[in-house]
Amino acid sequence: MASLIGSYSLSFGLFLSVFIIFFSVRNLRDTEILDKKIISFTFTQFFFVVTSFFGLIISFVNSDFSNETVFNHSHTTKPLFYKISGTWGNHEGSLLLWLLVLTLFISIFLIKSSQQPKNYRIFTLLFQQIIIIGFFIFLIKTSSPFNYIVPTPNEGLGLNPILQDPALAIHPPILYLGYVGSSIIFSSALAAMVTSHVSKEWAKHIKQWVLASWVFLTLGILLGSIWAYYELGWGGFWFWDPVENVSLMPWFALTTLLHCILVLEKKKILTSWAMILSIATFALSMSGTFLVRSGILNSVHTFANDPERGLFILIFLFTLIFLSIFIFIFFHSGKEKIESNFFWLSKETSILINNWFMMYFLSVVLIGTIYPIFLEVITANKISVGPPFYNKLILPFLIPFLIAMAIGPNLNWVKSDFKDKFYMMIFLIISFLLSALIIKQFDINFLVNTILVTSAFFLFFSTSREFFVKRFKNLSQNIAHFGFSLLILSILFNNIFSNEVITNLKIGETFKAEKFTINFENIDQEDEKNFKAIIGKFNIQYLDGSSDILNPELRIYNQPNIITSEADIKTNLFTDKFMTMNYVQNQEYFNIRYQVKPFMIWIWISVLLITFGGSLSFFNKRYEI
Amino acid sequence: MKFINIFLIVINILNFNLLMAGEIKSENEIAKNLRCLICQGQSVHDSDSEFAISLKLVIKDKIQQGMSEEEIYSFLKMKYGEWILYDPVFNQNTYFLWLLPILIFLVGGAIIIKRFYYKK
């Protein structure tokens, strides 16, 4: 029943697009004010998509296995929470979620944009409708979440156990809020070009959307990363895996756009650049969806290997890109006023430098991600592009980037002198001495690491000082930049100080490492609703006499029948102790991996700080900087 | 120009050192640069699959035989193909992979510099 309602709601929703477009086009010429009917229809469409989405949730909650999506991704013994999150833990449901957010955002847009010109609002709605219709057709034609199975199976196939996790349950919705937020930026940029509304007012108005998308995208990536850290069992948080990169690319584009909009908001320059970025951000979000959904990349995110779906998204994506290029060429006038004059040493230049480096990082990630795909198609050579590639191309460029980031915010608009030269020099010297002292303790490449850590410390000190000098002026930017310096420092230290032991142990055995011993005391068994757990008890003795007890788990899930290993992590302010235990076939021993990961929690905290900084600026309407 | 020159020198020094650092890498470091061929986006080091476990033994063995890091990589490349190396080799297949981002960076810089000279 719920499936039926959901299915019909989708068709009604698509049908409403016809009305919305009809009334919008009519309203373009007629009156001075926006036709109320358009808003009602948009809301009704949103309502139908919500109904459809709830229809799917209810099917999942009731374990209605006559629905193919539920059958493929759920099971009666699954806890309620994961039944619900299973709704978007699959291809069909996640697309329905996309559509839900698309219609939600355009409704919010119509309410929030009442101060903007009428035709600009209508054009934004029209462009958004093109995307919405595309997704409706995609859902209904190639990936309907409401297909029937006859006869109704008694039991479902279950959800992949590694997806049964709280962080991962909310990761897709948050990430999608960011992705789909960029669709509004895209539509509104096109509309602004068509109606010649690219102005400071437009920048001020769209900045809210840029910020919101950026905050959600950052949080979404953070959640995915935290999940990878404790669930995948290797103790890392970022692997430069194509699916991770795919979410990072729109992030770079959004971050660039955010800084670019700050200039545009102040003076009408860089308009063409802002338009290109707005289009690029959404194109990257869409191509991310394409790459992940088409099955070209192999990973946990690939729910289906259906070429028809991939082809559809690809054609849709190209249509949108051609449309935007067309509008950009024929409607956008790139002419800027005389006031675009500014000098070498100014805030404008520092933002340009930010944009420059961001684009470089984006191009590294983009090329690293898609190059192997093209190479394989053209020459049949399979190559891998992994962490060493990104480290080599990104790390050297990070150094000038961090230094520019430390100096930039202290500059004035238009023209500036080096203020605070004295402090900056002192900070640079202190940073260098501090880094050299720390790095010398370790058997690693001295020069590279010292320079890297120095530049990170330099940013750290200069942003810390700004808290005192500027106080509440620029607070949001200051917090975000401070968070970024903290992030880079934590990542560097996490890399440098990490310590790891991998060994095979039987119950009762002890492993002696340089600074600690691991004692495998015993194992326990526990039965849960949808899995059996084997829990190891490990006692770790350190040289200074302290000890830790860690209990990594092996979980044997009933449906689908998969063994997963759950890490046990002891977190405190300075280090994480991370242990996993793995089953080795036909052996008495277990494979044990024990890692000491310093400053792990600071990586999460600093990303939260960055998003907090961004959110502050969202609430503070007053112009900053 | 001066800025770009300094920049190129800095990059050269850093890359040179990244190469030098290779000599003292342990087996773990080598395993981190290899793809676990049967896994979904994990390195040999991070994986606990049978393939990864046996490959770790192979690496250990080769180190004991006195092979250098580069020799081990090329040995594995012969056996499993370039797919196993996370650090793509610089050859005619990968010129664009390595150089295109740098080229984009230089073009970006040129555009910014042009903005200023154009004005005057």
CSV table of N, CA and C in Angstrom, one decimal, chain A residues 201-312:
chain,number,residue,atom,x,y,z
A,201,GLU,N,24.2,42.6,-5.1
A,201,GLU,CA,23.0,42.1,-4.4
A,201,GLU,C,22.8,40.6,-4.6
A,202,TRP,N,23.1,40.2,-5.9
A,202,TRP,CA,23.0,38.8,-6.2
A,202,TRP,C,24.0,38.0,-5.3
A,203,ALA,N,25.2,38.5,-5.3
A,203,ALA,CA,26.3,37.9,-4.5
A,203,ALA,C,25.9,37.7,-3.1
A,204,LYS,N,25.3,38.8,-2.5
A,204,LYS,CA,25.0,38.8,-1.1
A,204,LYS,C,23.9,37.7,-0.9
A,205,HIS,N,23.0,37.6,-1.8
A,205,HIS,CA,21.8,36.7,-1.6
A,205,HIS,C,22.3,35.3,-1.8
A,206,ILE,N,23.2,35.0,-2.8
A,206,ILE,CA,23.5,33.6,-3.1
A,206,ILE,C,24.6,33.1,-2.1
A,207,LYS,N,25.2,34.1,-1.5
A,207,LYS,CA,26.3,33.7,-0.5
A,207,LYS,C,25.7,32.8,0.6
A,208,GLN,N,24.5,33.1,1.0
A,208,GLN,CA,23.8,32.2,2.0
A,208,GLN,C,23.7,30.8,1.5
A,209,TRP,N,23.4,30.6,0.2
A,209,TRP,CA,23.3,29.2,-0.3
A,209,TRP,C,24.7,28.6,-0.4
A,210,VAL,N,25.6,29.4,-0.8
A,210,VAL,CA,27.0,28.9,-1.0
A,210,VAL,C,27.5,28.4,0.4
A,211,LEU,N,27.2,29.2,1.4
A,211,LEU,CA,27.7,28.9,2.8
A,211,LEU,C,27.0,27.6,3.3
A,212,ALA,N,25.6,27.6,3.1
A,212,ALA,CA,24.9,26.4,3.6
A,212,ALA,C,25.4,25.1,2.9
A,213,SER,N,25.5,25.2,1.6
A,213,SER,CA,26.0,24.0,0.9
A,213,SER,C,27.4,23.6,1.3
A,214,TRP,N,28.2,24.6,1.5
A,214,TRP,CA,29.6,24.3,1.9
A,214,TRP,C,29.6,23.7,3.3
A,215,VAL,N,28.8,24.2,4.2
A,215,VAL,CA,28.8,23.6,5.6
A,215,VAL,C,28.3,22.2,5.5
A,216,PHE,N,27.3,21.9,4.8
A,216,PHE,CA,26.7,20.5,4.7
A,216,PHE,C,27.7,19.6,4.0
A,217,LEU,N,28.3,20.1,3.0
A,217,LEU,CA,29.3,19.2,2.2
A,217,LEU,C,30.4,18.9,3.2
A,218,THR,N,30.9,19.9,3.9
A,218,THR,CA,32.1,19.7,4.8
A,218,THR,C,31.7,18.6,5.8
A,219,LEU,N,30.5,18.8,6.5
A,219,LEU,CA,30.1,17.9,7.5
A,219,LEU,C,29.9,16.5,6.9
A,220,GLY,N,29.3,16.4,5.7
A,220,GLY,CA,29.1,15.1,5.1
A,220,GLY,C,30.4,14.4,4.8
A,221,ILE,N,31.4,15.1,4.3
A,221,ILE,CA,32.7,14.5,4.1
A,221,ILE,C,33.3,14.0,5.4
A,222,LEU,N,33.2,14.9,6.5
A,222,LEU,CA,33.7,14.5,7.8
A,222,LEU,C,33.1,13.2,8.3
A,223,LEU,N,31.7,13.1,8.2
A,223,LEU,CA,31.1,11.9,8.7
A,223,LEU,C,31.6,10.7,7.9
A,224,GLY,N,31.7,10.8,6.6
A,224,GLY,CA,32.2,9.7,5.8
A,224,GLY,C,33.6,9.3,6.3
A,225,SER,N,34.4,10.3,6.6
A,225,SER,CA,35.8,10.0,7.0
A,225,SER,C,35.9,9.4,8.3
A,226,ILE,N,35.0,9.9,9.3
A,226,ILE,CA,35.0,9.3,10.6
A,226,ILE,C,34.6,7.8,10.5
A,227,TRP,N,33.6,7.6,9.7
A,227,TRP,CA,33.1,6.2,9.5
A,227,TRP,C,34.2,5.3,9.0
A,228,ALA,N,34.9,5.8,7.9
A,228,ALA,CA,36.0,5.0,7.3
A,228,ALA,C,37.0,4.7,8.4
A,229,TYR,N,37.2,5.6,9.3
A,229,TYR,CA,38.3,5.5,10.3
A,229,TYR,C,37.9,4.3,11.2
A,230,TYR,N,36.7,4.3,11.8
A,230,TYR,CA,36.5,3.3,12.8
A,230,TYR,C,35.8,2.0,12.2
A,231,GLU,N,35.3,2.1,11.0
A,231,GLU,CA,34.6,0.9,10.5
A,231,GLU,C,35.5,0.1,9.5
A,232,LEU,N,36.3,0.7,8.7
A,232,LEU,CA,37.0,-0.1,7.7
A,232,LEU,C,38.2,-0.8,8.3
A,233,GLY,N,38.6,-0.5,9.5
A,233,GLY,CA,39.6,-1.3,10.2
A,233,GLY,C,41.0,-1.1,9.8
A,234,TRP,N,41.4,0.0,9.1
A,234,TRP,CA,42.8,0.1,8.8
A,234,TRP,C,43.3,1.4,9.5
A,235,GLY,N,42.5,2.1,10.2
A,235,GLY,CA,43.0,3.2,11.0
A,235,GLY,C,43.3,4.5,10.3
A,236,GLY,N,43.0,4.6,9.0
A,236,GLY,CA,43.2,5.8,8.3
A,236,GLY,C,41.9,6.5,8.2
A,237,PHE,N,41.9,7.8,7.7
A,237,PHE,CA,40.7,8.5,7.6
A,237,PHE,C,40.5,9.1,6.2
A,238,TRP,N,41.5,9.0,5.4
A,238,TRP,CA,41.4,9.5,4.0
A,238,TRP,C,42.4,8.6,3.2
A,239,PHE,N,41.9,8.1,2.1
A,239,PHE,CA,42.7,7.2,1.3
A,239,PHE,C,42.9,7.7,-0.2
A,240,TRP,N,42.4,8.8,-0.5
A,240,TRP,CA,42.4,9.3,-1.9
A,240,TRP,C,41.7,8.3,-2.8
A,241,ASP,N,40.7,7.6,-2.3
A,241,ASP,CA,40.0,6.7,-3.1
A,241,ASP,C,39.1,7.5,-4.0
A,242,PRO,N,38.8,7.0,-5.2
A,242,PRO,CA,38.0,7.8,-6.2
A,242,PRO,C,36.7,8.3,-5.6
A,243,VAL,N,36.0,7.5,-4.8
A,243,VAL,CA,34.7,8.0,-4.3
A,243,VAL,C,34.9,9.1,-3.2
A,244,GLU,N,36.0,9.0,-2.5
A,244,GLU,CA,36.3,10.1,-1.6
A,244,GLU,C,36.6,11.4,-2.4
A,245,ASN,N,37.4,11.2,-3.4
A,245,ASN,CA,37.8,12.4,-4.3
A,245,ASN,C,36.6,13.1,-4.9
A,246,VAL,N,35.7,12.2,-5.2
A,246,VAL,CA,34.5,12.7,-5.9
A,246,VAL,C,33.7,13.7,-5.0
A,247,SER,N,33.8,13.5,-3.7
A,247,SER,CA,33.1,14.5,-2.8
A,247,SER,C,34.0,15.7,-2.5
A,248,LEU,N,35.4,15.5,-2.7
A,248,LEU,CA,36.3,16.5,-2.4
A,248,LEU,C,36.3,17.6,-3.5
A,249,MET,N,36.1,17.1,-4.7
A,249,MET,CA,36.1,18.1,-5.9
A,249,MET,C,35.1,19.2,-5.7
A,250,PRO,N,33.8,18.9,-5.5
A,250,PRO,CA,32.9,20.0,-5.4
A,250,PRO,C,33.2,20.8,-4.1
A,251,TRP,N,33.8,20.2,-3.2
A,251,TRP,CA,34.2,21.0,-2.0
A,251,TRP,C,35.2,22.0,-2.3
A,252,PHE,N,36.2,21.6,-3.1
A,252,PHE,CA,37.2,22.6,-3.6
A,252,PHE,C,36.6,23.7,-4.3
A,253,ALA,N,35.7,23.3,-5.3
A,253,ALA,CA,35.0,24.3,-6.1
A,253,ALA,C,34.1,25.3,-5.2
A,254,LEU,N,33.4,24.7,-4.3
A,254,LEU,CA,32.6,25.5,-3.4
A,254,LEU,C,33.4,26.5,-2.5
A,255,THR,N,34.5,26.0,-2.0
A,255,THR,CA,35.4,26.8,-1.2
A,255,THR,C,35.9,28.0,-2.0
A,256,THR,N,36.3,27.7,-3.3
A,256,THR,CA,36.8,28.7,-4.2
A,256,THR,C,35.7,29.7,-4.4
A,257,LEU,N,34.5,29.2,-4.7
A,257,LEU,CA,33.4,30.1,-4.9
A,257,LEU,C,33.1,31.0,-3.7
A,258,LEU,N,33.1,30.4,-2.6
A,258,LEU,CA,32.8,31.1,-1.3
A,258,LEU,C,33.8,32.3,-1.2
A,259,HIS,N,35.0,32.1,-1.5
A,259,HIS,CA,36.0,33.3,-1.4
A,259,HIS,C,35.8,34.3,-2.5
A,260,CYS,N,35.4,33.7,-3.7
A,260,CYS,CA,35.2,34.6,-4.9
A,260,CYS,C,34.0,35.5,-4.6
A,261,ILE,N,32.9,34.9,-4.1
A,261,ILE,CA,31.7,35.6,-3.8
A,261,ILE,C,32.0,36.8,-2.8
A,262,LEU,N,32.9,36.6,-1.9
A,262,LEU,CA,33.3,37.6,-0.9
A,262,LEU,C,33.7,38.9,-1.6
A,263,VAL,N,34.5,38.7,-2.7
A,263,VAL,CA,35.0,39.8,-3.5
A,263,VAL,C,33.8,40.4,-4.3
A,264,LEU,N,33.1,39.5,-4.9
A,264,LEU,CA,31.9,40.0,-5.8
A,264,LEU,C,30.9,40.8,-4.9
A,265,GLU,N,30.8,40.4,-3.7
A,265,GLU,CA,29.8,41.0,-2.8
A,265,GLU,C,30.2,42.5,-2.5
A,266,LYS,N,31.6,42.7,-2.5
A,266,LYS,CA,32.1,44.0,-2.1
A,266,LYS,C,32.2,44.9,-3.3
A,267,LYS,N,32.6,44.3,-4.5
A,267,LYS,CA,32.7,45.1,-5.7
A,267,LYS,C,32.4,44.2,-6.8
A,268,LYS,N,31.9,44.8,-7.9
A,268,LYS,CA,31.4,44.0,-9.0
A,268,LYS,C,32.6,43.6,-9.9
A,269,ILE,N,33.5,42.7,-9.4
A,269,ILE,CA,34.5,42.2,-10.3
A,269,ILE,C,34.5,40.7,-10.2
A,270,LEU,N,35.3,40.0,-11.0
A,270,LEU,CA,35.4,38.6,-11.1
A,270,LEU,C,34.0,37.9,-11.4
A,271,THR,N,33.1,38.6,-12.1
A,271,THR,CA,31.8,38.1,-12.3
A,271,THR,C,31.8,36.8,-13.1
A,272,SER,N,32.6,36.8,-14.2
A,272,SER,CA,32.7,35.7,-15.1
A,272,SER,C,33.2,34.5,-14.3
A,273,TRP,N,34.2,34.7,-13.5
A,273,TRP,CA,34.8,33.7,-12.8
A,273,TRP,C,33.8,33.0,-11.8
A,274,ALA,N,33.0,33.9,-11.1
A,274,ALA,CA,32.0,33.4,-10.2
A,274,ALA,C,31.0,32.5,-10.9
A,275,MET,N,30.6,33.0,-12.2
A,275,MET,CA,29.6,32.2,-12.9
A,275,MET,C,30.2,30.8,-13.3
A,276,ILE,N,31.5,30.8,-13.7
A,276,ILE,CA,32.1,29.5,-14.1
A,276,ILE,C,32.1,28.6,-12.9
A,277,LEU,N,32.5,29.2,-11.7
A,277,LEU,CA,32.6,28.4,-10.5
A,277,LEU,C,31.2,27.8,-10.1
A,278,SER,N,30.2,28.6,-10.2
A,278,SER,CA,28.8,28.2,-9.9
A,278,SER,C,28.4,27.0,-10.7
A,279,ILE,N,28.8,27.1,-12.0
A,279,ILE,CA,28.4,26.0,-12.9
A,279,ILE,C,29.3,24.8,-12.6
A,280,ALA,N,30.6,25.0,-12.4
A,280,ALA,CA,31.5,23.9,-12.2
A,280,ALA,C,31.1,23.1,-10.9
A,281,THR,N,30.7,23.9,-9.9
A,281,THR,CA,30.4,23.2,-8.6
A,281,THR,C,29.3,22.2,-8.8
A,282,PHE,N,28.3,22.6,-9.5
A,282,PHE,CA,27.2,21.7,-9.7
A,282,PHE,C,27.5,20.5,-10.7
A,283,ALA,N,28.3,20.9,-11.7
A,283,ALA,CA,28.7,19.9,-12.7
A,283,ALA,C,29.5,18.8,-12.0
A,284,LEU,N,30.4,19.3,-11.0
A,284,LEU,CA,31.2,18.3,-10.3
A,284,LEU,C,30.4,17.4,-9.4
A,285,SER,N,29.4,18.0,-8.7
A,285,SER,CA,28.5,17.2,-7.9
A,285,SER,C,27.7,16.2,-8.7
A,286,MET,N,27.3,16.6,-9.9
A,286,MET,CA,26.6,15.7,-10.8
A,286,MET,C,27.5,14.6,-11.3
A,287,SER,N,28.7,15.0,-11.8
A,287,SER,CA,29.6,14.0,-12.3
A,287,SER,C,30.0,13.0,-11.2
A,288,GLY,N,30.1,13.5,-10.0
A,288,GLY,CA,30.4,12.7,-8.8
A,288,GLY,C,29.3,11.6,-8.7
A,289,THR,N,28.0,12.0,-8.8
A,289,THR,CA,26.9,11.1,-8.8
A,289,THR,C,27.1,10.1,-9.9
A,290,PHE,N,27.4,10.6,-11.1
A,290,PHE,CA,27.6,9.7,-12.3
A,290,PHE,C,28.7,8.7,-12.0
A,291,LEU,N,29.8,9.2,-11.6
A,291,LEU,CA,31.0,8.2,-11.4
A,291,LEU,C,30.6,7.2,-10.4
A,292,VAL,N,30.0,7.6,-9.3
A,292,VAL,CA,29.7,6.6,-8.2
A,292,VAL,C,28.6,5.7,-8.6
A,293,ARG,N,27.6,6.2,-9.2
A,293,ARG,CA,26.4,5.4,-9.5
A,293,ARG,C,26.6,4.5,-10.7
A,294,SER,N,27.5,4.9,-11.7
A,294,SER,CA,27.5,4.1,-12.9
A,294,SER,C,28.3,2.8,-12.8
A,295,GLY,N,29.0,2.7,-11.6
A,295,GLY,CA,29.7,1.4,-11.5
A,295,GLY,C,31.1,1.4,-12.1
A,296,ILE,N,31.5,2.6,-12.6
A,296,ILE,CA,32.9,2.7,-13.1
A,296,ILE,C,33.9,2.6,-12.0
A,297,LEU,N,33.6,3.1,-10.9
A,297,LEU,CA,34.5,3.0,-9.7
A,297,LEU,C,34.0,1.9,-8.9
A,298,ASN,N,34.9,1.0,-8.4
A,298,ASN,CA,34.5,0.0,-7.5
A,298,ASN,C,34.7,0.3,-6.1
A,299,SER,N,33.6,0.3,-5.3
A,299,SER,CA,33.7,0.6,-3.9
A,299,SER,C,32.4,0.3,-3.2
A,300,VAL,N,32.4,0.6,-1.9
A,300,VAL,CA,31.2,0.3,-1.2
A,300,VAL,C,30.0,1.2,-1.6
A,301,HIS,N,30.3,2.3,-2.3
A,301,HIS,CA,29.3,3.2,-2.7
A,301,HIS,C,28.6,2.7,-4.0
A,302,THR,N,29.2,1.8,-4.7
A,302,THR,CA,28.6,1.4,-6.0
A,302,THR,C,27.5,0.4,-5.7
A,303,PHE,N,26.3,0.9,-5.8
A,303,PHE,CA,25.1,0.0,-5.4
A,303,PHE,C,24.7,-0.8,-6.7
A,304,ALA,N,25.0,-0.4,-7.8
A,304,ALA,CA,24.5,-1.1,-9.0
A,304,ALA,C,25.4,-0.9,-10.2
A,305,ASN,N,25.6,-1.9,-10.9
A,305,ASN,CA,26.4,-1.8,-12.1
A,305,ASN,C,25.5,-1.8,-13.3
A,306,ASP,N,24.8,-0.7,-13.5
A,306,ASP,CA,23.8,-0.7,-14.6
A,306,ASP,C,24.2,0.4,-15.6
A,307,PRO,N,24.7,-0.1,-16.8
A,307,PRO,CA,25.2,0.9,-17.8
A,307,PRO,C,24.1,1.9,-18.2
A,308,GLU,N,22.9,1.4,-18.2
A,308,GLU,CA,21.8,2.3,-18.7
A,308,GLU,C,21.7,3.6,-17.8
A,309,ARG,N,21.8,3.3,-16.5
A,309,ARG,CA,21.8,4.4,-15.6
A,309,ARG,C,22.9,5.4,-15.8
A,310,GLY,N,24.1,4.8,-15.9
A,310,GLY,CA,25.3,5.7,-16.1
A,310,GLY,C,25.1,6.5,-17.4
A,311,LEU,N,24.6,5.9,-18.5
A,311,LEU,CA,24.4,6.6,-19.7
A,311,LEU,C,23.4,7.7,-19.5
A,312,PHE,N,22.3,7.5,-18.8
A,312,PHE,CA,21.3,8.5,-18.6
A,312,PHE,C,21.9,9.7,-17.9
